[in-house]
Short mmCIF file of C-alpha atoms and ligand atoms in Angstrom, two decimals:
data_model
loop_
_atom_site.label_atom_id
_atom_site.label_comp_id
_atom_site.label_asym_id
_atom_site.label_seq_id
_atom_site.Cartn_x
_atom_site.Cartn_y
_atom_site.Cartn_z
CA MET A 1 0.05 -0.07 -0.01
CA THR A 2 1.63 3.23 -1.21
CA THR A 3 1.59 6.55 0.72
CA LYS A 4 -0.34 7.96 -2.12
CA ARG A 5 -3.08 5.33 -1.73
CA ILE A 6 -3.26 5.84 1.94
CA ALA A 7 -3.63 9.61 1.55
CA ARG A 8 -6.28 9.10 -1.05
CA TYR A 9 -8.30 6.71 1.20
CA GLY A 10 -8.13 9.15 4.16
CA LEU A 11 -9.24 11.95 1.95
CA LEU A 12 -12.20 10.17 0.51
CA ILE A 13 -13.23 8.58 3.79
CA ALA A 14 -13.21 12.16 5.30
CA LEU A 15 -15.31 13.47 2.49
CA ALA A 16 -17.82 10.64 2.73
CA LEU A 17 -17.99 11.23 6.49
CA ILE A 18 -18.76 14.91 5.89
CA LEU A 19 -21.55 13.98 3.57
CA SER A 20 -22.89 11.38 5.98
CA TYR A 21 -22.97 14.07 8.57
CA LEU A 22 -24.78 16.50 6.28
CA GLU A 23 -27.28 13.81 5.45
CA SER A 24 -27.87 13.10 9.16
CA LEU A 25 -28.89 16.68 9.50
CA LEU A 26 -31.49 16.34 6.83
CA PRO A 27 -35.05 15.40 8.12
CA VAL A 28 -35.80 11.74 7.45
CA PHE A 29 -38.57 12.02 4.83
CA VAL A 30 -39.75 8.33 5.03
CA ALA A 31 -41.21 6.50 7.92
CA VAL A 32 -38.66 3.66 7.75
CA PRO A 33 -35.73 4.34 10.17
CA GLY A 34 -32.29 4.60 8.59
CA VAL A 35 -33.29 5.09 4.99
CA LYS A 36 -31.38 7.91 3.54
CA MET A 37 -30.83 9.61 0.32
CA GLY A 38 -27.25 8.47 -0.13
CA LEU A 39 -25.09 11.63 -0.51
CA PRO A 40 -21.98 9.75 0.44
CA ASN A 41 -22.64 7.70 -2.70
CA ILE A 42 -20.90 10.61 -4.60
CA VAL A 43 -17.59 9.61 -2.99
CA ILE A 44 -18.24 5.88 -3.54
CA MET A 45 -19.15 6.58 -7.20
CA PHE A 46 -15.75 8.42 -7.51
CA ALA A 47 -13.84 5.74 -5.82
CA LEU A 48 -15.59 3.10 -8.01
CA TYR A 49 -14.73 4.94 -11.29
CA SER A 50 -11.23 6.27 -10.38
CA LEU A 51 -9.73 3.62 -8.03
CA GLY A 52 -11.57 0.39 -8.64
CA THR A 53 -14.10 -1.94 -7.04
CA LYS A 54 -11.88 -3.19 -4.30
CA ASP A 55 -11.02 0.35 -3.00
CA ALA A 56 -14.63 1.45 -3.28
CA VAL A 57 -15.69 -1.49 -1.17
CA ILE A 58 -13.01 -0.77 1.54
CA ILE A 59 -13.91 3.01 1.61
CA SER A 60 -17.59 2.28 1.68
CA LEU A 61 -17.36 -0.14 4.63
CA ILE A 62 -15.11 2.10 6.60
CA ARG A 63 -17.51 4.94 5.91
CA VAL A 64 -20.57 2.93 7.18
CA VAL A 65 -18.78 1.84 10.47
CA LEU A 66 -17.40 5.34 11.17
CA ALA A 67 -20.67 7.18 10.27
CA GLY A 68 -22.65 4.68 12.33
CA ALA A 69 -20.42 5.12 15.41
CA MET A 70 -20.53 8.87 15.10
CA PHE A 71 -23.97 9.81 13.87
CA GLY A 72 -26.05 6.66 14.54
CA ASN A 73 -26.13 3.42 16.46
CA VAL A 74 -25.75 -0.23 15.80
CA PHE A 75 -29.08 -0.49 13.93
CA ALA A 76 -27.89 2.44 11.79
CA ILE A 77 -24.70 0.48 10.94
CA LEU A 78 -26.68 -2.64 10.10
CA TYR A 79 -29.19 -0.66 7.85
CA SER A 80 -26.53 1.22 6.02
CA ALA A 81 -24.19 -1.75 5.73
CA ALA A 82 -26.90 -3.83 3.98
CA GLY A 83 -27.70 -0.99 1.75
CA ALA A 84 -24.04 -0.12 0.99
CA VAL A 85 -23.03 -3.71 0.16
CA LEU A 86 -25.85 -4.46 -2.13
CA SER A 87 -25.57 -0.99 -3.75
CA LEU A 88 -21.82 -1.48 -4.42
CA LEU A 89 -22.31 -4.90 -5.86
CA VAL A 90 -24.92 -3.71 -8.31
CA MET A 91 -22.93 -0.61 -9.24
CA ALA A 92 -19.64 -2.64 -9.88
CA LEU A 93 -21.64 -5.13 -12.05
CA LEU A 94 -23.22 -2.33 -14.16
CA LEU A 95 -19.86 -0.58 -14.52
CA LYS A 96 -18.39 -3.84 -15.68
CA THR A 97 -20.96 -4.17 -18.58
CA LYS A 98 -19.49 -0.80 -19.93
CA ARG A 99 -22.98 0.00 -21.32
CA PHE A 100 -24.03 2.47 -18.56
CA GLY A 101 -22.90 5.97 -17.79
CA PRO A 102 -22.71 7.37 -14.18
CA ILE A 103 -26.37 8.10 -14.02
CA GLY A 104 -27.33 4.53 -14.83
CA VAL A 105 -24.80 3.18 -12.34
CA SER A 106 -25.82 5.58 -9.67
CA VAL A 107 -29.56 4.99 -10.11
CA ALA A 108 -29.14 1.25 -9.91
CA GLY A 109 -27.01 1.74 -6.82
CA GLY A 110 -29.55 3.98 -5.17
CA VAL A 111 -32.38 1.50 -5.79
CA ALA A 112 -30.31 -1.36 -4.55
CA HIS A 113 -29.37 0.68 -1.49
CA ASN A 114 -33.06 1.06 -0.49
CA VAL A 115 -33.89 -2.61 -1.25
CA GLY A 116 -31.08 -3.77 0.97
CA GLN A 117 -32.39 -1.55 3.71
CA ILE A 118 -35.94 -2.67 3.35
CA ILE A 119 -34.84 -6.27 3.55
CA VAL A 120 -32.99 -5.59 6.83
CA ALA A 121 -35.93 -3.62 8.13
CA ILE A 122 -38.29 -6.59 7.45
CA LEU A 123 -35.89 -9.07 9.05
CA VAL A 124 -35.17 -6.89 12.17
CA THR A 125 -38.82 -5.98 12.85
CA GLU A 126 -40.32 -9.28 11.51
CA THR A 127 -42.96 -7.13 9.78
CA ALA A 128 -43.54 -8.14 6.15
CA GLN A 129 -45.80 -5.04 5.69
CA ILE A 130 -42.69 -2.89 5.42
CA VAL A 131 -42.53 -4.14 1.83
CA PHE A 132 -45.31 -1.68 1.14
CA TYR A 133 -42.69 1.18 1.44
CA LEU A 134 -40.67 -0.30 -1.34
CA PRO A 135 -42.22 1.34 -4.35
CA VAL A 136 -42.03 4.78 -2.80
CA LEU A 137 -38.53 4.21 -1.72
CA CYS A 138 -37.53 2.92 -5.19
CA ILE A 139 -38.91 6.11 -6.85
CA SER A 140 -37.18 8.28 -4.39
CA GLY A 141 -34.00 6.22 -4.87
CA ILE A 142 -34.28 6.73 -8.58
CA ALA A 143 -34.63 10.55 -8.17
CA ALA A 144 -31.68 10.71 -5.80
CA GLY A 145 -29.75 8.35 -8.01
CA VAL A 146 -30.13 10.63 -11.09
CA LEU A 147 -29.00 13.68 -9.04
CA ILE A 148 -25.96 11.84 -7.53
CA GLY A 149 -25.23 10.43 -10.91
CA ILE A 150 -25.04 13.82 -12.57
CA VAL A 151 -22.81 15.11 -9.67
CA SER A 152 -20.53 12.20 -9.63
CA GLY A 153 -20.25 12.16 -13.41
CA ILE A 154 -18.97 15.82 -13.34
CA VAL A 155 -16.61 15.17 -10.42
CA ILE A 156 -15.23 12.02 -12.06
CA GLU A 157 -14.58 13.86 -15.37
CA ARG A 158 -12.85 16.85 -13.61
CA LEU A 159 -10.79 14.87 -11.25
CA LYS A 160 -9.25 12.18 -13.46
CA ILE A 161 -6.76 10.02 -11.66
CA GLU A 162 -4.20 8.65 -13.99
CA ASP A 163 -3.07 5.32 -12.61
CA LYS A 164 -6.31 3.53 -13.19
CA ARG A 165 -9.12 3.88 -15.75
CA MET B 1 -20.70 13.94 -19.00
CA LYS B 2 -22.31 11.31 -21.29
CA ILE B 3 -25.75 10.10 -20.82
CA ARG B 4 -26.09 6.70 -22.44
CA LYS B 5 -29.17 5.22 -23.95
CA ALA B 6 -28.89 2.32 -21.47
CA ASP B 7 -29.11 4.93 -18.59
CA ILE B 8 -32.35 6.27 -19.93
CA VAL B 9 -33.81 2.75 -20.46
CA LEU B 10 -32.77 1.72 -17.05
CA VAL B 11 -34.33 4.77 -15.24
CA LEU B 12 -37.55 4.35 -17.33
CA VAL B 13 -37.77 0.58 -16.56
CA LEU B 14 -37.10 0.97 -12.88
CA LEU B 15 -39.75 3.84 -12.63
CA LEU B 16 -42.27 1.57 -14.45
CA VAL B 17 -41.69 -1.34 -12.34
CA ALA B 18 -41.84 0.72 -9.08
CA ALA B 19 -44.99 2.47 -10.23
CA ALA B 20 -46.55 -0.86 -11.19
CA ALA B 21 -45.56 -2.44 -7.90
CA GLY B 22 -46.94 0.60 -5.98
CA ILE B 23 -50.33 0.35 -7.80
CA PHE B 24 -50.50 -3.36 -7.30
CA MET B 25 -49.71 -3.13 -3.57
CA LEU B 26 -52.36 -0.39 -3.14
CA ALA B 27 -54.96 -2.50 -4.93
CA VAL B 28 -54.03 -5.62 -2.79
CA ARG B 29 -53.94 -3.50 0.34
CA ASP B 30 -57.49 -2.21 -0.31
CA THR B 31 -58.87 -5.62 -0.33
CA GLY B 32 -57.06 -6.32 3.03
CA GLY B 33 -58.53 -7.61 6.24
CA GLU B 34 -60.74 -6.21 8.87
CA ALA B 35 -60.82 -6.36 12.63
CA VAL B 36 -64.25 -7.35 13.94
CA VAL B 37 -65.19 -6.68 17.50
CA LEU B 38 -67.80 -8.94 18.99
CA ARG B 39 -69.52 -8.82 22.35
CA ASP B 40 -71.45 -11.89 23.51
CA GLY B 41 -70.80 -13.15 19.96
CA GLN B 42 -72.67 -10.13 18.45
CA GLU B 43 -70.81 -7.87 16.09
CA VAL B 44 -70.48 -4.37 17.51
CA LEU B 45 -67.81 -2.85 15.25
CA ARG B 46 -65.88 -3.59 12.02
CA LEU B 47 -62.64 -1.70 11.41
CA PRO B 48 -60.51 -2.06 8.18
CA LEU B 49 -56.79 -2.87 9.04
CA SER B 50 -55.68 -0.51 6.21
CA GLU B 51 -56.76 2.47 8.15
CA ASP B 52 -55.24 3.53 11.51
CA ALA B 53 -57.96 3.98 14.10
CA GLU B 54 -58.60 4.07 17.79
CA GLU B 55 -62.07 3.14 19.24
CA VAL B 56 -63.07 2.93 22.89
CA ILE B 57 -65.70 0.20 23.23
CA THR B 58 -67.79 0.61 26.34
CA GLU B 59 -70.79 -1.41 27.88
CA GLY B 60 -71.79 -0.07 31.30
CA GLU B 61 -68.60 0.05 33.31
CA ASP B 62 -66.61 -2.12 30.87
CA SER B 63 -64.13 -0.46 28.59
CA ASN B 64 -61.59 -1.68 26.01
CA THR B 65 -59.62 0.53 23.65
CA VAL B 66 -58.99 -1.13 20.30
CA VAL B 67 -56.29 0.34 18.25
CA ILE B 68 -55.62 -0.29 14.50
CA ARG B 69 -52.11 0.60 13.63
CA ASP B 70 -49.82 -0.36 10.65
CA GLY B 71 -52.10 -3.17 9.63
CA THR B 72 -52.46 -4.69 13.17
CA ALA B 73 -55.16 -4.74 15.77
CA SER B 74 -54.51 -4.56 19.49
CA VAL B 75 -56.34 -3.71 22.70
CA THR B 76 -54.16 -1.02 24.29
CA GLN B 77 -56.21 -0.26 27.34
CA ALA B 78 -58.89 -2.14 29.33
CA ASN B 79 -60.39 -1.89 32.76
CA CYS B 80 -60.85 -5.67 33.06
CA PRO B 81 -59.26 -7.38 36.08
CA ASP B 82 -56.92 -9.77 34.19
CA LYS B 83 -55.71 -7.50 31.34
CA VAL B 84 -55.24 -10.63 29.20
CA CYS B 85 -56.60 -8.75 26.24
CA VAL B 86 -54.02 -5.94 26.52
CA HIS B 87 -51.09 -8.42 26.99
CA THR B 88 -52.15 -10.34 23.90
CA GLY B 89 -50.54 -7.63 21.89
CA GLU B 90 -50.88 -7.02 18.23
CA ILE B 91 -52.73 -9.42 15.83
CA ARG B 92 -52.95 -9.33 12.03
CA TYR B 93 -53.37 -12.85 10.76
CA GLU B 94 -56.77 -13.96 9.59
CA GLY B 95 -58.44 -16.08 12.42
CA GLN B 96 -56.26 -14.51 15.18
CA THR B 97 -58.28 -13.23 18.10
CA ILE B 98 -57.93 -11.10 21.15
CA VAL B 99 -60.23 -12.25 23.96
CA CYS B 100 -61.32 -10.23 26.91
CA LEU B 101 -63.22 -12.95 29.03
CA PRO B 102 -64.39 -10.65 31.92
CA HIS B 103 -65.96 -8.25 29.25
CA LYS B 104 -67.07 -11.09 26.97
CA LEU B 105 -65.32 -9.15 24.24
CA VAL B 106 -63.53 -10.73 21.24
CA VAL B 107 -61.44 -8.93 18.47
CA LYS B 108 -61.14 -11.22 15.48
CA ILE B 109 -59.27 -10.67 12.17
CA GLU B 110 -61.23 -11.40 9.08
CA GLY B 111 -60.35 -11.15 5.42
CA GLY B 112 -57.10 -11.94 3.61
CA GLU B 113 -54.73 -9.15 4.56
CA GLU B 114 -51.76 -11.42 5.52
CA GLN B 115 -52.33 -13.71 2.48
CA SER B 116 -51.96 -10.80 0.21
CA VAL B 117 -48.75 -9.59 1.87
CA ASP B 118 -47.35 -13.13 1.47
CA ALA B 119 -48.19 -13.09 -2.19
CA VAL B 120 -46.34 -9.84 -2.56
CA THR B 121 -43.24 -11.00 -0.70
CA GLN B 122 -42.97 -14.34 -2.31
ZN1 ZN C 201 -59.53 -7.79 29.16
#
C-alpha cells in the first residue's frame, strides 16, 4: 500500500463522512428508520470509477462503520451496511458491462441501497408489511440516483486520476 | 458527461416497475382484512386494518380501547381485572383473536390481509 493510496483513502473517507454528517442533519422523509438519500454515494461513485471496485468497497465499509459510530447506532450500521454492500455490488456489475454511464450506475446503486435496507428492516422488525414502502423508496431512490449520478459524473470527469481507468 | 441510452432505459424501466408495484400493492392492500369486534358473539364494530384507528368500546362500566395501527389490531387499554386482552398484543393474521373474557369481548381478524402480503413478498 503506497503513501499516495493511504492519503487518497483518508481524503475520500473524510469526504464521505462529511456527506454522511450533512445527510444526518436532513430530516428523514420516510417512515422507515435509517433510510437515507445517499449523499456519500458521490464519493463511492468516484472511488469506483477512479480507483476500482476493491477500493470502493473498503472506503464504503469504513464509511458505514465510522458514520454509524458517530451519527447513529448499531441499527444504523446494520441498515446502511446492508444498503451499501448491495448497492456497491450492483454498481460494480453495471460498470463492468460498460454499457451504462454514471447516471445509470448511480440509479441502480440507489435503488439497490433502498432494497437492501428494506430487507434488513423486514428481518429486524419481522414485519412483512414494510415491503409496502418499497415502491415509494424505489422512486425516491431513482430521483436521488439521477442527481447523484450527474454530480458524480462531473466530479469523475474533472478529477481524473491517472493510474487506473 | 455522457448520458447513455442504457441509462435512460434503466431509469424508465425502474420507474415503471416501481409504479406498477406501487399500484399493485395499493390494490391488494385495499382488499385487506378487517378487525371485527364482538360482544357476546354479536358484532359491535368492524374496522379495516388498512386505516389507523382508535375506538373505545364501552358497555356499562366495561371499557376496551381497540387500536388499529400499521395493519395490526390490538387492545391497548382495558379496565378488566386480568388484562389478558392488553397483554395479547398485536394481531394481524386471519383468524387470530384477542379475547377479553371478563368483558365477553372478542377482537377477530377477518379477510385476507396477511395472505396478500405473502403473495407480494414471495
Ligand atoms: Zn380484558
